Short mmCIF file of C-alpha atoms and ligand atoms in Angstrom, two decimals:
data_model
loop_
_atom_site.label_atom_id
_atom_site.label_comp_id
_atom_site.label_asym_id
_atom_site.label_seq_id
_atom_site.Cartn_x
_atom_site.Cartn_y
_atom_site.Cartn_z
CA MET Y 20 0.00 0.00 0.00
CA VAL Y 21 1.42 3.33 -1.00
CA LYS Y 22 0.98 6.02 1.65
CA ASP Y 23 -1.13 9.06 0.89
CA LYS Y 24 1.28 11.57 2.31
CA LEU Y 25 4.88 11.00 1.44
CA ASN Y 26 8.15 11.85 3.12
CA ILE Y 27 10.15 13.46 0.36
CA LEU Y 28 13.87 13.98 0.62
CA MET Y 29 14.88 16.65 -1.87
CA ALA Y 30 18.49 17.44 -2.52
CA SER Y 31 19.84 20.10 -4.79
CA SER Y 32 22.85 22.32 -5.24
CA GLU Y 33 20.55 25.32 -5.78
CA MET Y 34 17.39 26.69 -4.28
CA GLU Y 35 16.01 30.18 -4.17
CA PRO Y 36 16.46 32.40 -2.18
CA PHE Y 37 19.61 30.77 -0.82
CA ALA Y 38 21.62 29.74 -3.83
CA ARG Y 39 20.92 30.21 -7.48
CA THR Y 40 22.76 30.38 -10.77
CA GLY Y 41 19.83 29.55 -13.02
CA GLY Y 42 16.39 28.02 -13.36
CA LEU Y 43 17.22 25.03 -11.18
CA GLY Y 44 17.06 27.26 -8.10
CA ASP Y 45 13.62 28.62 -9.04
CA VAL Y 46 12.25 25.18 -9.80
CA THR Y 47 13.39 23.39 -6.66
CA ALA Y 48 11.97 26.15 -4.45
CA ALA Y 49 8.62 26.18 -6.18
CA LEU Y 50 8.33 22.41 -6.33
CA CYS Y 51 9.05 21.96 -2.61
CA LYS Y 52 6.48 24.61 -1.77
CA ARG Y 53 3.78 22.95 -3.91
CA LEU Y 54 4.46 19.48 -2.56
CA ALA Y 55 4.32 20.77 1.00
CA GLY Y 56 1.10 22.58 0.13
CA MET Y 57 -0.40 19.23 -0.80
CA GLY Y 58 0.43 17.89 2.65
CA HIS Y 59 3.60 15.96 1.85
CA GLU Y 60 6.49 16.25 4.25
CA VAL Y 61 9.39 17.74 2.35
CA LYS Y 62 12.93 18.27 3.55
CA MET Y 63 15.29 20.02 1.16
CA PHE Y 64 19.01 19.42 1.68
CA ILE Y 65 21.37 22.08 0.37
CA PRO Y 66 24.88 23.14 1.38
CA LYS Y 67 25.31 26.13 3.61
CA TYR Y 68 27.18 28.24 1.08
CA LYS Y 69 28.44 31.75 1.69
CA SER Y 70 25.31 33.00 -0.08
CA VAL Y 71 23.21 31.33 2.62
CA TYR Y 72 25.12 33.14 5.37
CA GLN Y 73 24.64 36.36 3.40
CA THR Y 74 20.86 36.07 3.49
CA GLY Y 75 21.17 36.55 7.26
CA ILE Y 76 18.83 33.67 7.85
CA LYS Y 77 18.50 32.32 11.38
CA ALA Y 78 18.55 28.58 10.97
CA LYS Y 79 18.31 26.24 13.95
CA PRO Y 80 21.52 24.36 14.71
CA SER Y 81 21.07 20.63 15.19
CA GLY Y 82 23.97 20.51 17.62
CA GLN Y 83 25.00 17.20 16.09
CA ASN Y 84 27.88 16.14 13.91
CA ILE Y 85 28.43 13.33 11.48
CA ASP Y 86 31.81 12.24 10.11
CA ILE Y 87 31.64 11.12 6.52
CA LYS Y 88 34.45 9.36 4.74
CA ILE Y 89 35.23 10.31 1.18
CA GLY Y 90 38.04 8.10 0.01
CA GLU Y 91 40.60 8.16 2.80
CA LYS Y 92 39.58 11.60 4.05
CA SER Y 93 37.02 12.23 6.71
CA PHE Y 94 34.72 15.26 6.58
CA ARG Y 95 32.80 16.49 9.58
CA ILE Y 96 29.42 18.03 8.92
CA THR Y 97 26.74 19.48 11.08
CA TRP Y 98 23.38 20.75 9.93
CA GLU Y 99 20.88 23.50 10.59
CA THR Y 100 17.20 23.58 9.81
CA TYR Y 101 14.89 26.32 8.73
CA THR Y 102 11.19 26.30 7.94
CA ASP Y 103 9.70 29.18 6.06
CA LYS Y 104 6.17 29.27 7.44
CA ALA Y 105 4.62 30.37 4.15
CA ALA Y 106 6.45 27.72 2.12
CA GLY Y 107 5.72 24.96 4.64
CA PHE Y 108 8.77 22.77 4.12
CA GLU Y 109 12.02 22.34 5.96
CA VAL Y 110 15.36 23.34 4.53
CA VAL Y 111 18.29 21.41 5.94
CA PHE Y 112 21.55 23.28 5.50
CA ILE Y 113 24.59 21.07 5.44
CA VAL Y 114 27.43 22.87 7.11
CA ASN Y 115 31.07 22.36 6.28
CA ASP Y 116 32.73 25.72 5.85
CA ASP Y 117 35.89 24.31 4.27
CA LEU Y 118 33.93 22.92 1.37
CA TYR Y 119 30.95 25.22 1.01
CA MET Y 120 31.83 28.66 2.42
CA ARG Y 121 33.15 30.06 -0.84
CA GLU Y 122 32.48 33.08 -3.00
CA THR Y 123 30.46 31.25 -5.65
CA ILE Y 124 28.76 27.89 -5.84
CA TYR Y 125 30.66 25.94 -8.49
CA HIS Y 126 33.75 27.76 -9.61
CA ASP Y 127 36.52 30.04 -8.54
CA SER Y 128 35.49 33.45 -9.78
CA ARG Y 129 39.12 34.59 -10.11
CA THR Y 130 40.14 31.81 -12.48
CA GLY Y 131 36.72 30.94 -13.91
CA LEU Y 132 37.58 27.29 -13.30
CA ASP Y 133 35.49 24.76 -11.42
CA TYR Y 134 36.66 24.12 -7.87
CA PRO Y 135 39.02 21.14 -8.06
CA ASP Y 136 37.25 19.44 -5.16
CA ASN Y 137 33.74 19.64 -6.63
CA ASP Y 138 33.65 15.83 -6.58
CA GLU Y 139 34.14 15.82 -2.81
CA ARG Y 140 31.77 18.75 -2.27
CA PHE Y 141 28.87 17.01 -3.97
CA ILE Y 142 29.64 13.48 -2.81
CA LEU Y 143 29.44 15.01 0.65
CA LEU Y 144 26.10 16.66 -0.06
CA SER Y 145 24.61 13.37 -1.29
CA ARG Y 146 25.99 11.28 1.55
CA ALA Y 147 25.12 13.87 4.19
CA ALA Y 148 21.49 14.04 3.07
CA LEU Y 149 21.11 10.29 3.52
CA GLU Y 150 23.08 10.12 6.76
CA ILE Y 151 21.11 12.95 8.34
CA THR Y 152 17.78 11.30 7.62
CA LYS Y 153 19.05 8.23 9.46
CA LYS Y 154 20.36 10.22 12.36
CA ILE Y 155 17.06 12.02 12.86
CA ASN Y 156 15.12 8.84 12.12
CA TRP Y 157 13.07 10.37 9.33
CA ARG Y 158 12.48 7.74 6.70
CA PRO Y 159 12.15 9.15 3.20
CA ASP Y 160 9.71 7.41 0.89
CA ILE Y 161 11.23 9.27 -2.02
CA ALA Y 162 14.69 10.68 -2.58
CA HIS Y 163 14.41 13.26 -5.34
CA ALA Y 164 17.75 14.28 -6.82
CA HIS Y 165 18.40 17.08 -9.29
CA ASP Y 166 21.20 17.05 -11.88
CA TRP Y 167 24.70 15.68 -11.36
CA GLN Y 168 25.34 17.40 -8.07
CA THR Y 169 22.94 15.16 -6.17
CA SER Y 170 22.53 12.27 -8.61
CA LEU Y 171 24.79 10.10 -6.47
CA ILE Y 172 22.00 9.81 -3.93
CA THR Y 173 20.29 7.44 -6.32
CA VAL Y 174 23.54 5.47 -6.63
CA PHE Y 175 24.23 5.23 -2.91
CA LEU Y 176 20.70 3.97 -2.24
CA ARG Y 177 21.25 1.06 -4.59
CA THR Y 178 24.82 0.27 -3.50
CA MET Y 179 26.17 1.40 -0.14
CA TYR Y 180 22.74 1.46 1.52
CA SER Y 181 21.07 -1.35 -0.41
CA GLY Y 182 21.13 -3.70 2.57
CA ASP Y 183 20.17 -1.02 5.04
CA PRO Y 184 16.66 -1.70 6.40
CA PHE Y 185 16.21 2.02 7.04
CA PHE Y 186 16.10 2.72 3.30
CA GLU Y 187 14.45 -0.54 2.31
CA LYS Y 188 11.35 1.24 1.06
CA THR Y 189 13.02 4.42 -0.22
CA ARG Y 190 12.85 4.91 -3.97
CA SER Y 191 14.55 7.53 -6.09
CA LEU Y 192 13.76 9.98 -8.85
CA LEU Y 193 16.47 11.83 -10.74
CA THR Y 194 15.36 14.97 -12.54
CA LEU Y 195 17.46 16.12 -15.47
CA HIS Y 196 17.56 19.88 -15.75
CA ASN Y 197 20.58 20.00 -18.00
CA VAL Y 198 22.45 16.99 -19.34
CA ALA Y 199 25.34 19.11 -20.59
CA TYR Y 200 26.64 19.38 -17.04
CA GLN Y 201 27.62 15.91 -15.89
CA GLY Y 202 30.04 16.08 -13.00
CA SER Y 203 32.90 14.49 -14.86
CA PHE Y 204 36.03 13.83 -12.81
CA ASP Y 205 39.36 12.10 -12.97
CA SER Y 206 39.27 8.29 -12.56
CA SER Y 207 40.66 8.61 -9.08
CA SER Y 208 37.31 10.03 -7.96
CA LEU Y 209 35.80 6.57 -8.18
CA SER Y 210 37.50 5.49 -4.96
CA LYS Y 211 36.05 8.58 -3.25
CA LEU Y 212 32.61 7.01 -3.49
CA ASN Y 213 33.75 4.37 -0.96
CA LEU Y 214 31.71 1.68 -2.61
CA ASN Y 215 34.20 -0.99 -1.55
CA GLY Y 216 34.85 -2.45 -4.93
CA GLU Y 217 31.21 -2.28 -5.96
CA ALA Y 218 31.87 0.66 -8.28
CA GLU Y 219 35.18 -0.72 -9.48
CA GLY Y 220 33.41 -3.90 -10.60
CA ARG Y 221 30.85 -1.93 -12.54
CA THR Y 222 32.98 0.79 -13.97
CA ARG Y 223 30.89 1.11 -17.12
CA ALA Y 224 27.99 2.31 -15.06
CA PHE Y 225 30.15 5.05 -13.58
CA LYS Y 226 32.52 6.05 -16.32
CA SER Y 227 32.25 7.87 -19.58
CA GLY Y 228 35.17 8.72 -21.83
CA GLY Y 229 37.64 7.49 -19.23
CA LYS Y 230 36.26 9.77 -16.56
CA VAL Y 231 34.03 9.18 -13.59
CA ASN Y 232 30.68 10.65 -14.52
CA PHE Y 233 28.28 11.35 -11.65
CA LEU Y 234 25.31 12.02 -13.90
CA LYS Y 235 25.81 8.82 -15.85
CA ALA Y 236 25.92 6.84 -12.62
CA GLY Y 237 22.72 8.54 -11.46
CA ILE Y 238 20.96 7.76 -14.73
CA ASN Y 239 21.95 4.12 -14.37
CA PHE Y 240 20.84 3.75 -10.77
CA ALA Y 241 17.81 6.03 -10.32
CA ASP Y 242 14.53 4.17 -10.07
CA ILE Y 243 12.79 6.72 -12.27
CA ILE Y 244 14.19 9.58 -14.33
CA SER Y 245 12.46 12.73 -15.45
CA ALA Y 246 13.35 15.54 -17.81
CA VAL Y 247 11.93 19.04 -17.55
CA SER Y 248 10.00 18.97 -20.84
CA GLU Y 249 8.59 16.33 -23.19
CA ARG Y 250 10.71 17.46 -26.09
CA TYR Y 251 13.91 17.44 -24.02
CA ALA Y 252 13.15 13.92 -22.75
CA VAL Y 253 13.23 12.77 -26.36
CA GLU Y 254 16.09 14.99 -27.58
CA ILE Y 255 18.59 13.78 -24.99
CA GLN Y 256 18.14 10.20 -26.18
CA THR Y 257 18.46 10.94 -29.85
CA SER Y 258 21.76 12.65 -30.47
CA ARG Y 259 25.05 13.78 -29.06
CA GLU Y 260 23.99 17.36 -29.66
CA PHE Y 261 21.56 17.04 -26.74
CA GLY Y 262 22.79 13.96 -24.85
CA PHE Y 263 26.39 15.16 -24.65
CA GLY Y 264 27.66 11.59 -24.85
CA LEU Y 265 25.04 10.12 -22.51
CA GLU Y 266 22.45 9.45 -25.23
CA GLN Y 267 23.08 5.70 -25.24
CA THR Y 268 22.95 5.49 -21.44
CA LEU Y 269 19.67 7.37 -21.57
CA ARG Y 270 18.27 5.17 -24.33
CA ASN Y 271 18.99 2.15 -22.16
CA ARG Y 272 16.67 3.65 -19.57
CA ASN Y 273 14.11 4.74 -22.15
CA SER Y 274 11.15 3.04 -20.47
CA ASP Y 275 11.90 4.80 -17.17
CA ILE Y 276 12.29 8.31 -18.56
CA TYR Y 277 9.33 10.66 -18.15
CA ALA Y 278 8.73 14.37 -18.51
CA ALA Y 279 7.40 16.91 -16.03
CA LEU Y 280 7.33 20.44 -17.39
CA ASN Y 281 8.55 23.12 -15.04
CA GLY Y 282 5.84 25.35 -13.71
CA VAL Y 283 5.93 29.04 -12.94
CA ASP Y 284 5.51 30.33 -9.44
CA TYR Y 285 2.86 32.94 -10.18
CA ASP Y 286 3.13 34.19 -6.60
CA ILE Y 287 6.46 35.60 -7.72
CA TRP Y 288 6.02 36.07 -11.47
CA ASN Y 289 2.70 37.80 -11.93
CA PRO Y 290 2.53 41.35 -13.33
CA ALA Y 291 -0.71 41.96 -11.46
CA THR Y 292 0.95 41.54 -8.05
CA ASP Y 293 4.73 41.73 -8.64
CA LYS Y 294 6.19 44.13 -6.06
CA LEU Y 295 9.35 44.69 -8.07
CA ILE Y 296 7.55 46.48 -10.89
CA SER Y 297 5.48 49.62 -11.01
CA PRO Y 298 2.70 49.91 -11.82
CA ASN Y 299 1.16 46.45 -11.74
CA TYR Y 300 -0.91 45.46 -14.74
CA ASP Y 301 -2.76 42.65 -16.41
CA ALA Y 302 -4.07 41.87 -19.90
CA ASP Y 303 -6.94 44.35 -19.43
CA LYS Y 304 -4.66 47.15 -18.27
CA LEU Y 305 -1.81 47.08 -20.71
CA GLU Y 306 -1.23 50.84 -20.20
CA GLY Y 307 0.52 49.66 -17.04
CA LYS Y 308 3.03 47.77 -19.14
CA ALA Y 309 3.65 50.88 -21.23
CA LYS Y 310 4.41 52.82 -18.04
CA ASN Y 311 6.91 50.19 -16.93
CA LYS Y 312 8.55 50.44 -20.32
CA LYS Y 313 8.80 54.21 -20.18
CA ALA Y 314 10.36 54.06 -16.72
CA LEU Y 315 12.93 51.52 -17.82
CA LEU Y 316 13.80 53.44 -21.00
CA GLU Y 317 14.43 56.47 -18.78
CA LYS Y 318 16.49 54.49 -16.34
CA LEU Y 319 18.62 53.13 -19.16
CA GLY Y 320 19.09 56.64 -20.54
CA PHE Y 321 17.35 55.94 -23.83
CA ILE Y 322 14.84 58.72 -23.31
CA LYS Y 323 14.89 61.83 -21.18
CA PRO Y 324 12.83 62.01 -18.00
CA LYS Y 325 9.31 63.18 -18.76
CA GLU Y 326 9.97 62.86 -22.50
CA LYS Y 327 6.79 62.05 -24.34
CA ILE Y 328 6.91 58.92 -26.44
CA THR Y 329 5.25 59.56 -29.73
CA GLU Y 330 6.63 56.83 -31.95
CA ARG Y 331 5.92 53.16 -31.59
CA ARG Y 332 9.35 51.68 -30.98
CA PRO Y 333 9.72 48.22 -29.46
CA LEU Y 334 11.96 47.27 -26.57
CA ILE Y 335 13.62 43.91 -26.96
CA GLY Y 336 14.79 42.23 -23.76
CA THR Y 337 16.92 39.24 -23.02
CA ILE Y 338 17.91 37.72 -19.68
CA SER Y 339 20.28 34.84 -19.78
CA ARG Y 340 23.21 33.02 -18.34
CA LEU Y 341 26.01 33.97 -20.71
CA VAL Y 342 26.93 30.46 -21.83
CA ASP Y 343 27.06 28.66 -25.19
CA GLN Y 344 23.71 26.98 -24.56
CA LYS Y 345 21.82 30.24 -24.77
CA GLY Y 346 22.54 31.16 -28.40
CA ILE Y 347 24.31 34.42 -27.61
CA ASP Y 348 26.73 33.83 -30.48
CA LEU Y 349 23.76 33.64 -32.82
CA PHE Y 350 22.44 36.94 -31.55
CA LEU Y 351 25.89 38.56 -31.79
CA GLU Y 352 26.12 37.61 -35.46
CA ILE Y 353 23.06 39.66 -36.31
CA ALA Y 354 23.15 42.21 -33.50
CA ASP Y 355 24.21 45.04 -35.81
CA ASP Y 356 21.32 44.26 -38.16
CA ILE Y 357 18.79 44.28 -35.36
CA LEU Y 358 20.17 47.32 -33.62
CA GLY Y 359 20.27 49.13 -36.94
CA LEU Y 360 16.47 48.94 -36.89
CA ASP Y 361 14.15 51.15 -34.98
CA VAL Y 362 14.38 49.26 -31.67
CA TYR Y 363 15.67 49.53 -28.12
CA MET Y 364 17.32 46.58 -26.51
CA ILE Y 365 18.58 45.47 -23.10
CA ALA Y 366 20.55 42.33 -22.27
CA LEU Y 367 21.01 41.16 -18.68
CA GLY Y 368 23.15 38.23 -17.64
CA GLU Y 369 26.37 36.87 -16.31
CA GLY Y 370 28.63 34.04 -17.25
CA GLU Y 371 31.46 33.61 -19.70
CA GLN Y 372 33.84 36.50 -20.13
CA LYS Y 373 33.86 36.33 -23.93
CA TYR Y 374 30.12 37.01 -24.04
CA ALA Y 375 30.27 39.74 -21.40
CA THR Y 376 33.00 41.47 -23.39
CA ALA Y 377 31.12 41.12 -26.69
CA LEU Y 378 27.97 42.58 -25.15
CA ARG Y 379 29.88 45.49 -23.64
CA ASP Y 380 31.49 46.15 -27.03
CA LEU Y 381 28.08 46.12 -28.60
CA GLU Y 382 26.87 48.71 -26.13
CA ARG Y 383 29.82 50.94 -27.05
CA LYS Y 384 28.88 50.57 -30.70
CA HIS Y 385 25.16 51.23 -30.21
CA PRO Y 386 24.99 53.61 -27.24
CA ASP Y 387 21.63 55.04 -28.28
CA ASN Y 388 19.66 51.84 -28.23
CA PHE Y 389 21.56 48.98 -26.59
CA ARG Y 390 22.45 48.31 -22.95
CA ALA Y 391 24.31 45.36 -21.52
CA VAL Y 392 24.00 44.80 -17.79
CA ILE Y 393 26.47 42.14 -16.72
CA GLY Y 394 25.52 40.50 -13.45
CA PHE Y 395 22.53 38.98 -11.75
CA ASP Y 396 19.89 41.53 -10.82
CA ASN Y 397 16.57 40.05 -9.83
CA LYS Y 398 14.73 43.35 -9.68
CA LEU Y 399 15.94 44.38 -13.11
CA ALA Y 400 14.95 40.95 -14.44
CA HIS Y 401 11.37 41.58 -13.32
CA GLN Y 402 11.46 45.09 -14.77
CA ILE Y 403 12.71 43.82 -18.11
CA GLU Y 404 9.89 41.28 -18.32
CA ALA Y 405 7.38 43.99 -17.45
CA SER Y 406 8.80 46.49 -19.94
CA ALA Y 407 9.89 44.47 -22.94
CA ASP Y 408 7.66 44.07 -25.98
CA ILE Y 409 9.76 41.23 -27.30
CA PHE Y 410 11.89 38.70 -25.45
CA LEU Y 411 14.78 36.98 -27.18
CA MET Y 412 15.71 33.38 -26.33
CA PRO Y 413 17.51 31.76 -29.27
CA SER Y 414 18.90 28.79 -27.29
CA LYS Y 415 20.97 26.06 -28.91
CA TYR Y 416 19.21 23.68 -26.56
CA GLU Y 417 16.83 24.42 -23.69
CA PRO Y 418 15.73 21.68 -21.31
CA CYS Y 419 12.70 23.72 -20.27
CA GLY Y 420 13.45 27.40 -19.96
CA LEU Y 421 11.63 29.67 -17.58
CA ASN Y 422 12.17 33.13 -18.99
CA GLN Y 423 9.97 32.45 -21.99
CA LEU Y 424 7.21 31.45 -19.56
CA TYR Y 425 7.71 34.59 -17.48
CA SER Y 426 7.71 36.60 -20.72
CA LEU Y 427 4.41 35.13 -21.86
CA ARG Y 428 2.76 36.12 -18.59
CA TYR Y 429 4.27 39.61 -18.70
CA GLY Y 430 3.23 40.24 -22.30
CA ALA Y 431 6.76 40.21 -23.72
CA VAL Y 432 6.36 38.21 -26.91
CA PRO Y 433 9.04 35.50 -27.02
CA ILE Y 434 11.26 34.80 -30.03
CA VAL Y 435 12.63 31.31 -29.46
CA ARG Y 436 14.32 28.47 -31.23
CA GLU Y 437 12.31 25.31 -31.65
CA THR Y 438 14.06 23.15 -29.08
CA GLY Y 439 13.32 21.49 -25.74
CA GLY Y 440 10.90 23.32 -23.50
CA LEU Y 441 10.83 26.31 -25.84
CA ALA Y 442 9.27 24.13 -28.53
CA ASP Y 443 6.80 22.73 -26.01
CA THR Y 444 5.62 26.07 -24.67
CA VAL Y 445 5.82 28.68 -27.44
CA SER Y 446 3.71 28.26 -30.56
CA ASP Y 447 4.61 30.19 -33.69
CA TYR Y 448 2.46 33.10 -34.79
CA ASN Y 449 0.43 32.26 -37.85
CA ALA Y 450 -0.79 35.28 -39.78
CA GLN Y 451 -3.45 33.25 -41.60
CA THR Y 452 -5.14 31.76 -38.57
CA GLY Y 453 -4.15 34.46 -36.09
CA GLU Y 454 -2.93 31.75 -33.72
CA GLY Y 455 0.32 31.38 -31.85
CA VAL Y 456 1.95 33.26 -28.98
CA GLY Y 457 5.48 33.95 -30.20
CA PHE Y 458 7.94 33.64 -33.05
CA VAL Y 459 9.69 30.34 -33.47
CA PHE Y 460 12.62 29.46 -35.73
CA LYS Y 461 13.85 25.98 -36.44
CA ASN Y 462 17.53 25.72 -37.20
CA TYR Y 463 20.40 27.11 -35.20
CA SER Y 464 21.12 29.76 -37.79
CA SER Y 465 21.48 33.51 -37.41
CA ASP Y 466 19.60 34.03 -40.67
CA GLU Y 467 16.59 32.23 -39.25
CA LEU Y 468 16.86 34.20 -36.03
CA LEU Y 469 16.99 37.45 -37.97
CA GLU Y 470 14.02 36.40 -40.04
CA ALA Y 471 12.02 35.64 -36.87
CA CYS Y 472 12.98 39.04 -35.45
CA CYS Y 473 11.85 40.77 -38.64
CA ARG Y 474 8.53 38.94 -38.57
CA ALA Y 475 8.04 40.10 -34.99
CA LEU Y 476 9.03 43.69 -35.72
CA ASP Y 477 6.69 43.83 -38.72
CA LEU Y 478 3.76 42.63 -36.71
CA TYR Y 479 4.60 45.03 -33.89
CA HIS Y 480 3.48 47.85 -36.13
CA ASP Y 481 0.06 46.26 -36.60
CA GLU Y 482 -1.20 47.43 -33.23
CA ASN Y 483 -4.35 45.32 -33.09
CA ALA Y 484 -2.76 42.09 -34.20
CA TRP Y 485 0.10 42.69 -31.78
CA SER Y 486 -2.09 43.35 -28.81
CA ALA Y 487 -4.12 40.21 -29.58
CA LEU Y 488 -0.88 38.24 -29.71
CA VAL Y 489 0.28 39.67 -26.38
CA LYS Y 490 -3.04 38.84 -24.75
CA ARG Y 491 -3.08 35.27 -26.04
CA GLY Y 492 0.31 34.74 -24.42
CA MET Y 493 -0.72 36.36 -21.16
CA ALA Y 494 -3.75 34.07 -20.92
CA LEU Y 495 -1.66 30.89 -20.95
CA ASP Y 496 -1.27 29.08 -17.68
CA PHE Y 497 1.96 27.30 -16.81
CA SER Y 498 1.30 27.07 -13.09
CA TRP Y 499 2.68 24.23 -11.01
CA GLU Y 500 -0.67 22.51 -10.50
CA SER Y 501 -0.36 20.03 -13.33
CA SER Y 502 3.41 19.57 -13.04
CA VAL Y 503 3.27 18.83 -9.35
CA ASN Y 504 0.69 16.14 -10.00
CA THR Y 505 3.00 14.63 -12.60
CA TYR Y 506 5.76 14.49 -10.00
CA ILE Y 507 3.43 12.75 -7.56
CA GLU Y 508 2.61 10.21 -10.24
CA LEU Y 509 6.31 9.66 -10.83
CA TYR Y 510 6.87 9.17 -7.10
CA ARG Y 511 4.10 6.57 -7.06
CA LEU Y 512 5.68 4.81 -10.02
CA ALA Y 513 9.04 4.83 -8.29
CA LEU Y 514 7.47 3.43 -5.12
CA GLY Y 515 6.14 0.56 -7.19
CA CYS Y 516 9.68 -0.36 -8.29
CA ASP Y 517 10.57 -3.78 -7.07
CA ARG Y 518 14.10 -4.06 -5.71
CA GLU Y 519 14.44 -7.79 -6.43
CA SER Y 520 13.73 -7.48 -10.12
CA GLN Y 521 15.93 -4.38 -10.29
CA LYS Y 522 18.96 -6.40 -9.26
CA THR Y 523 18.98 -8.09 -12.63
CA ASP Y 524 18.16 -4.81 -14.38
CA THR Y 525 21.22 -3.15 -12.92
CA GLN Y 526 23.40 -5.92 -14.29
CA GLU Y 527 22.06 -5.12 -17.74
CA VAL Y 528 22.53 -1.43 -17.27
CA VAL Y 529 26.07 -2.03 -16.17
CA ALA Y 530 26.82 -4.11 -19.22
CA THR Y 531 26.35 -1.19 -21.60
C1 GLC H 626 18.40 24.49 -16.41
C2 GLC H 626 17.98 24.49 -17.88
C3 GLC H 626 16.68 25.25 -18.10
C4 GLC H 626 15.64 24.76 -17.08
C5 GLC H 626 16.18 24.87 -15.68
C6 GLC H 626 15.21 24.37 -14.62
O1 GLC H 626 18.84 25.77 -16.04
O2 GLC H 626 19.00 25.04 -18.69
O3 GLC H 626 16.20 25.04 -19.39
O4 GLC H 626 14.47 25.53 -17.20
O5 GLC H 626 17.36 24.09 -15.56
O6 GLC H 626 14.76 23.08 -14.87
#
């Protein structure tokens, strides 16, 4: 008999408002909140990074320690708990200042390189989450891991803890938010898992291209796997372009791979109530959006304070991590063409230096209508969504994408490439039928991107058609309700997984 209310162990390297580099942090926070709202008992395990200290949060110390061995080294952790009353779930901060108290989450900001001990940092997170549940005698029904940083939880449950009666009934789900990041480490990392020969005997389940690959191991050992959109669930199994070398491993698990589309937390991303924008507005009061736009154009120095806007000139916005995935190179190829048109544009983001530099150069070249803001600025992100007429998201691949969903709700018409979650959530405008909520282009080509931009800019000057398009997008609902139910279904499926029959399955998995 499967219980009605589940104990759900969540573990992630990111969760808003404590640690975030991208959508993962938004999604884990919103998902935990929804599950708790349905009466499930959720505990989210994340490291106590410097950013957590900086929030000034008063978490409750457990007063207990656990020593965890990683290879020959022993790491002492303690933990602190915090329950946000409104969110209704407990956050368990894993404390080890040597490993987690650093300037940024994954890499050294001075060198731009990943921390060399990221293997140990995230082995520790995965082990600590499991060890703490034992210590506090809280039996998880489900262990829900996210991406490579916590995927080892699914491995440990089926190896190190497989004979442990405490976890006898615990089943795992691994959610794939981005298969390009795999946690790939030198072979010597295998012994850090302390699987006493178990991993060494099954190296093909753990290794890819001669390296230890945490995500691959997780994919092989998780009871159930999910991707963050239907399209992405298929894409990652079909080619190297999306599977980044794990496509065969994923195909082997084909019958256990499902999709649960990310939802939007409309408590945070709703132009009618958003406290970070002014004024608030909805589809019936689009003048409010125009006022946001005017304020932002002033702030960016594109127009003078109090200047009256007479012409209809669109503002294009983009908010993105500055990494290859996001199609910034594509935009840069045609940036001069776009900025040569009658448009304003703002780009917000942080990431790779080469993109930051290129965007700054572009601003120097087009001071009258282009601004690059390098960094993460949550308030500005909300203001851009509220002000922009058009939102650019030409990703090379996009597991789900959240900004296009925020844009739809804020009436910023998205221009996206037909991939992953973008393909699943943005339909192309069709002039004949008057359907569609954005502009979609197929191939990763700057010509196609430019063509999509021109189609959007043309339509922008047809005021009625444009406003109908904006309103269609604003009416769409990507709330968590349906996604959270999908996750519950996946948990139930996982709970139905029979350990005995899985023993033979794992042998097969390992043989690939
Ligand atoms: C990653 C993906 C993005 C997805 C997010 C949350 O950041 O790149 O597409 O929306 O995870 O799942």
